[in-house]
mmCIF file of C-alpha atoms in Angstrom:
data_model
loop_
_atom_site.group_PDB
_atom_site.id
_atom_site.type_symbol
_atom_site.label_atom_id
_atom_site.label_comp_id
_atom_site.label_asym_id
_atom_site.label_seq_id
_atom_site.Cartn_x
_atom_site.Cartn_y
_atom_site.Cartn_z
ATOM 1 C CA UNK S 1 53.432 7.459 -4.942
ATOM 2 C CA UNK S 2 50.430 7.418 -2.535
ATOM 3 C CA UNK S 3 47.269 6.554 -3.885
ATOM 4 C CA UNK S 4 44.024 6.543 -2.271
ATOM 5 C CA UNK S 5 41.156 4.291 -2.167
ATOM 6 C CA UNK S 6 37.385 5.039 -1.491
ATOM 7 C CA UNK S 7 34.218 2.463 -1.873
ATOM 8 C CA UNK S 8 30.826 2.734 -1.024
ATOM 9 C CA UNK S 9 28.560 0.129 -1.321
ATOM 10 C CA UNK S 10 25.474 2.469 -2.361
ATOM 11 C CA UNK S 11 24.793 5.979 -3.116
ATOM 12 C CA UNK S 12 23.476 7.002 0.035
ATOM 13 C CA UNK S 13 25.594 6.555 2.843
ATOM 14 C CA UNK S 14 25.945 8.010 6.386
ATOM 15 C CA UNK S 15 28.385 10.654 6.908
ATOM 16 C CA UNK S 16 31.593 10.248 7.225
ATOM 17 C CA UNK S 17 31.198 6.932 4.609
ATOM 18 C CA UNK S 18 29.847 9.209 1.622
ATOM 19 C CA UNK S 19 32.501 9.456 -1.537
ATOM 20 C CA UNK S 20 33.177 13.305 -0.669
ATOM 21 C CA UNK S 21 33.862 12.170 2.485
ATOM 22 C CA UNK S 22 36.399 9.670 2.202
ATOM 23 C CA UNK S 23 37.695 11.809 -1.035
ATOM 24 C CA UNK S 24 38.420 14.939 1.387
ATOM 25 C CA UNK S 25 39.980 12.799 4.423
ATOM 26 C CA UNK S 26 42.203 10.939 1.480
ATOM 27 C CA UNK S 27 43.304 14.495 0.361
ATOM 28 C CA UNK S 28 44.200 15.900 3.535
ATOM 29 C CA UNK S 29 46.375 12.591 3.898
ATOM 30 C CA UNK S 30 48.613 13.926 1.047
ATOM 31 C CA UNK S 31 47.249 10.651 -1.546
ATOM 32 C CA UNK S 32 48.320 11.988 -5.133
ATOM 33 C CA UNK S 33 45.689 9.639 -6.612
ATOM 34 C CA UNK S 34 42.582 8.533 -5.166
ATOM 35 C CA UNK S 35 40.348 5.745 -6.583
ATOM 36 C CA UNK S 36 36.853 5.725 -5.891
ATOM 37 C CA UNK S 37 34.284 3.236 -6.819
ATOM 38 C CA UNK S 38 30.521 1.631 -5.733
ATOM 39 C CA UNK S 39 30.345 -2.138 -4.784
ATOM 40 C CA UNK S 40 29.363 -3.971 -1.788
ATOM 41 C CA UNK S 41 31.703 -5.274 0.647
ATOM 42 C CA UNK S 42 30.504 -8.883 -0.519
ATOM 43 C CA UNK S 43 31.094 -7.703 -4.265
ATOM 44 C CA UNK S 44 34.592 -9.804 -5.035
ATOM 45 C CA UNK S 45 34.940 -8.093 -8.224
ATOM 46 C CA UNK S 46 36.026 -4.545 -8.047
ATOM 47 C CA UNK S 47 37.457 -3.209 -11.213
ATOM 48 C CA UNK S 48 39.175 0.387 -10.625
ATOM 49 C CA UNK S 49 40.508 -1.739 -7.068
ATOM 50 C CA UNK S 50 41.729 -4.543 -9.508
ATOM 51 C CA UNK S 51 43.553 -2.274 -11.522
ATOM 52 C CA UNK S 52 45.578 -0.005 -8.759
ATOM 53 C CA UNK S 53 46.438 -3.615 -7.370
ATOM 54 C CA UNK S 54 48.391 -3.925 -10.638
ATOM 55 C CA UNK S 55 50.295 -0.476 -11.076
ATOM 56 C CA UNK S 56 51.209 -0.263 -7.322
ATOM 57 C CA UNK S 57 55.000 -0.379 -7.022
ATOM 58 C CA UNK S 58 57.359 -1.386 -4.288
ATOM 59 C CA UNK S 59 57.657 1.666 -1.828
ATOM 60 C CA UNK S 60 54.498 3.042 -2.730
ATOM 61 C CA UNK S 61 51.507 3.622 -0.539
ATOM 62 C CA UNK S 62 48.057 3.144 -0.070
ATOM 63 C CA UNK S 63 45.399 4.418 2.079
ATOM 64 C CA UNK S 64 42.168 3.963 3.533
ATOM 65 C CA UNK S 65 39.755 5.918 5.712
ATOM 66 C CA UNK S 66 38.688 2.516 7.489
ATOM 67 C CA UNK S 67 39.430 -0.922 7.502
ATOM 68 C CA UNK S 68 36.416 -1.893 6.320
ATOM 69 C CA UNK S 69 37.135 -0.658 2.843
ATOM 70 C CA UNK S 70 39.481 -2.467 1.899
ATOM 71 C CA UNK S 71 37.282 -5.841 1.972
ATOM 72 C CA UNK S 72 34.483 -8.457 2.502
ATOM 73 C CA UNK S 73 35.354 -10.360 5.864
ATOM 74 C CA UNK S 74 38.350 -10.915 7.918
ATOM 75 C CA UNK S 75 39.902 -13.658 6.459
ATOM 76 C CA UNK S 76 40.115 -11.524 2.572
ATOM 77 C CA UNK S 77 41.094 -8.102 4.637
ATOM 78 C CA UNK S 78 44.216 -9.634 6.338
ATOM 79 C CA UNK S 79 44.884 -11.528 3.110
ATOM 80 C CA UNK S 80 44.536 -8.268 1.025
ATOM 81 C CA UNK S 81 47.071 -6.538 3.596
ATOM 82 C CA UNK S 82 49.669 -9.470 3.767
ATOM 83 C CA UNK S 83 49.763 -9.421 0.085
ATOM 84 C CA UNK S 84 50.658 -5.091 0.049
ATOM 85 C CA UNK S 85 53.087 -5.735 2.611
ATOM 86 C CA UNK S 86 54.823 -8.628 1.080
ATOM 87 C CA UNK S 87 54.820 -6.613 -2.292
ATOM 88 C CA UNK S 88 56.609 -3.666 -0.203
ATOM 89 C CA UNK S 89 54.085 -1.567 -0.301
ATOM 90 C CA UNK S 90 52.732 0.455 3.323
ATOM 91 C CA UNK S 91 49.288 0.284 4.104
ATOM 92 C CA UNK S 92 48.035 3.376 6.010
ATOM 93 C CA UNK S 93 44.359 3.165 7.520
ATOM 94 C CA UNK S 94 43.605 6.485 8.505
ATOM 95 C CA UNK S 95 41.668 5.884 11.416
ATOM 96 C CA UNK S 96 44.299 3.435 12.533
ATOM 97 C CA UNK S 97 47.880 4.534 11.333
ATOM 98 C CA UNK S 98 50.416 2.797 9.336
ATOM 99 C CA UNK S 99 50.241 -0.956 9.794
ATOM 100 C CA UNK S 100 53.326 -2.402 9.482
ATOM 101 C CA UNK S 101 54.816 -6.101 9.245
ATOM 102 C CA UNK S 102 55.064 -7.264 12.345
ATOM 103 C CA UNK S 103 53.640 -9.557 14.341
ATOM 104 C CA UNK S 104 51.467 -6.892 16.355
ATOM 105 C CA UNK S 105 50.872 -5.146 13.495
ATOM 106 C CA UNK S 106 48.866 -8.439 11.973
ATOM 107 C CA UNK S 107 47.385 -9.200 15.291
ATOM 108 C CA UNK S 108 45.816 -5.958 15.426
ATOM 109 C CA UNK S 109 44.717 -6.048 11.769
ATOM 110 C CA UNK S 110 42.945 -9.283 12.224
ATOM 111 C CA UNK S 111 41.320 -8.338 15.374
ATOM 112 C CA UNK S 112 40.404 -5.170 13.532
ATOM 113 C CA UNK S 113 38.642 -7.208 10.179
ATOM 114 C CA UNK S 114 37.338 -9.231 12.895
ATOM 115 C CA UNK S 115 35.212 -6.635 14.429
ATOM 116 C CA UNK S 116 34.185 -5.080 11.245
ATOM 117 C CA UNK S 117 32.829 -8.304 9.593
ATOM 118 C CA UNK S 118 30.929 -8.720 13.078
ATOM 119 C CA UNK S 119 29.561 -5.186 12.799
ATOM 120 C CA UNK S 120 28.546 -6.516 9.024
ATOM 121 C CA UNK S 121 26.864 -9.727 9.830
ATOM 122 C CA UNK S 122 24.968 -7.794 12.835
ATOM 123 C CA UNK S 123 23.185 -5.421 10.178
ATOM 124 C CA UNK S 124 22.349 -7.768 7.794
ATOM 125 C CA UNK S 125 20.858 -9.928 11.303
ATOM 126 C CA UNK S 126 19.396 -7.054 11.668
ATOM 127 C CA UNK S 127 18.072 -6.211 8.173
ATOM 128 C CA UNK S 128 16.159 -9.710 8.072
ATOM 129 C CA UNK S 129 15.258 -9.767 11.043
ATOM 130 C CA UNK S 130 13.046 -6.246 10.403
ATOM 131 C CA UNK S 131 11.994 -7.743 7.137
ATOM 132 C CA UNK S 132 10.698 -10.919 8.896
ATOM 133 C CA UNK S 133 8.318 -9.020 11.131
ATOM 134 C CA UNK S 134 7.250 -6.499 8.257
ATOM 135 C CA UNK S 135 6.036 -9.888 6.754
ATOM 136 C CA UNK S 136 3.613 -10.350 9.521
ATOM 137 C CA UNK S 137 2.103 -6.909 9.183
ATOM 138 C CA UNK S 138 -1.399 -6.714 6.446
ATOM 139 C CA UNK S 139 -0.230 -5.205 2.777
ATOM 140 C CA UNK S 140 4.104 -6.111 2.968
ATOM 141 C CA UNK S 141 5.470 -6.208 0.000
ATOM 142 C CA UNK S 142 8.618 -6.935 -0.605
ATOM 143 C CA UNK S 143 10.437 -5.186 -3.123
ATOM 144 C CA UNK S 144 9.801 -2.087 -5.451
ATOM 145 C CA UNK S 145 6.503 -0.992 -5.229
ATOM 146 C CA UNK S 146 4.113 -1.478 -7.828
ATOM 147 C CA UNK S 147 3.706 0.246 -11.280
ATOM 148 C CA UNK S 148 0.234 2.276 -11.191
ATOM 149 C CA UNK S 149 -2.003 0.392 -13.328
ATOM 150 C CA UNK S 150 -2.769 3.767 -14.872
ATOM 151 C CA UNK S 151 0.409 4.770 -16.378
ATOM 152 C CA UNK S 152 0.873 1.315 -17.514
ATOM 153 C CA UNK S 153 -2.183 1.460 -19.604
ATOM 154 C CA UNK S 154 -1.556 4.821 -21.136
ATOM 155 C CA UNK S 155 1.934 3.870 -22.140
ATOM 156 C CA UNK S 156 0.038 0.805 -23.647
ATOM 157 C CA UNK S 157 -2.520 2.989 -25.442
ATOM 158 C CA UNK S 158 0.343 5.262 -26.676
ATOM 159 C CA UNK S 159 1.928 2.705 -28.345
ATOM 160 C CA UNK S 160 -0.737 0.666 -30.268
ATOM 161 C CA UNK S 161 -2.425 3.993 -31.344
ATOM 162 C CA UNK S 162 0.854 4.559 -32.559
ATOM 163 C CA UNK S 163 1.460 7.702 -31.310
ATOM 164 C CA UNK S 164 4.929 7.036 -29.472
ATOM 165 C CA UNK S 165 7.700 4.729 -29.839
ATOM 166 C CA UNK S 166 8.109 1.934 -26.891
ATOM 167 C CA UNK S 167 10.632 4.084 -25.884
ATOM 168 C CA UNK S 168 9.085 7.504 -26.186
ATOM 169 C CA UNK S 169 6.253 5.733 -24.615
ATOM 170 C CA UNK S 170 8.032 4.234 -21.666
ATOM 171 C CA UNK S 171 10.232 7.909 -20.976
ATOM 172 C CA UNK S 172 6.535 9.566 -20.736
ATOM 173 C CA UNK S 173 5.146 7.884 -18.109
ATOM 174 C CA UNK S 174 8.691 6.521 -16.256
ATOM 175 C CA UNK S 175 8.216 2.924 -16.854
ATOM 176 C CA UNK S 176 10.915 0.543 -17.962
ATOM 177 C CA UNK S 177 10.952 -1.141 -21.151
ATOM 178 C CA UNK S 178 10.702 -4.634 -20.346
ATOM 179 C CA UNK S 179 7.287 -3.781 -18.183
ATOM 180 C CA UNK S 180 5.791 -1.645 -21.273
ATOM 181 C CA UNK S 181 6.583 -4.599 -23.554
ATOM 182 C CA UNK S 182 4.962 -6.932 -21.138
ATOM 183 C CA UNK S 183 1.845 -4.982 -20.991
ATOM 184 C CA UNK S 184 1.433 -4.342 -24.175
ATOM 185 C CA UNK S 185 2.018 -8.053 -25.338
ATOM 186 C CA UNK S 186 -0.983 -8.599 -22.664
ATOM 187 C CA UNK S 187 -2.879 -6.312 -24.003
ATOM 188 C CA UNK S 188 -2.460 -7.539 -27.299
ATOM 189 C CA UNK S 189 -3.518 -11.328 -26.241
ATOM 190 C CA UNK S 190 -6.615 -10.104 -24.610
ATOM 191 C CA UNK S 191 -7.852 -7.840 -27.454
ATOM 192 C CA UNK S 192 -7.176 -11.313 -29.384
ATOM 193 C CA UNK S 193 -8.829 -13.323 -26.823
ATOM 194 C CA UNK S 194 -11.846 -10.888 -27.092
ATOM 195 C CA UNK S 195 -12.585 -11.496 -31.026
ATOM 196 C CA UNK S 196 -12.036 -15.129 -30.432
#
């Protein structure tokens, strides 16, 4: 059996990384199966992964578009292989070939994870480092931007004039329910504060 694994690490990603993409590439391979999922590379836990690790059989095989796929840093990647390989199962890395066990074959798969966790550590160098100056600049704000007072207090309003639901109330004006249940427990304690 060949099976096929695709991850992504978020829904947007640049071409040639995207689901579809890896899906097609994966096809054209000749992978009967292909298991897709959405977790980081520094995400340990990955379910649907998890679970192929426990059907694959001796003789079967499993394939990648990249390297990079298949794990967090270079130490887990060459791991991850040795453990396929020792279990008799190939590893093909599309972009590579079929890595076998040899000692070239792990040399070049370490150097390989090597590079990728180095291409990994730059973007998240570079990542904070762009943060750190947006930091500097008047009005940063890190994190979602903030919830228009506006919609807040109408969802509020909707609510203790009972004319919606929390939930009604929170799908109207596309707020969650936590932040209408805050706001209206403010609300609440100032109209209290107020007769006091």
């Amino acid at each position: 059996m060949k099976y096929g694994y695709a991850r992504v690490s978020s829904r947007i990603q640049i071409k040639g990384n995207s689901l579809e993409d890896q899906e097609a590439q994966l096809r054209q391979d000749g992978c009967e199966e292909i298991v897709c999922e959405q977790f980081t590379g520094t995400t340990m836990h990955r379910p649907k992964f998890d679970e192929l690790m426990e059907r694959i059989q001796p003789g079967d095989t499993i394939a990648v578009t990249k390297l990079d796929r298949f794990a967090r840093n270079a130490s887990d990647g060459s791991a991850l292989i040795q453990q396929l390989l020792d279990k008799g199962v190939n590893v093909h890395v599309l972009n590579m070939g079929l890595i076998d066990d040899s000692p070239i074959g792990r040399v070049i798969v370490n150097v390989l994870l090597a590079f990728a966790q180095f291409e990994r550590d730059l973007i998240v160098e570079r990542t904070q480092a762009g943060k750190a100056i947006a930091r500097t600049r008047d009005g940063f704000r890190e994190g979602r931007p903030p919830i228009p007072e506006a919609r807040k207090a109408a969802a509020v309003r909707m609510v203790l004039d009972q004319q919606m639901t929390y939930k009604e109330a929170a799908e109207a004006v596309g707020i969650s329910m936590s932040t209408l249940t805050r706001a209206v427990r403010a609300e609440k304690a100032q109209r209290l504060a107020q007769i006091h």
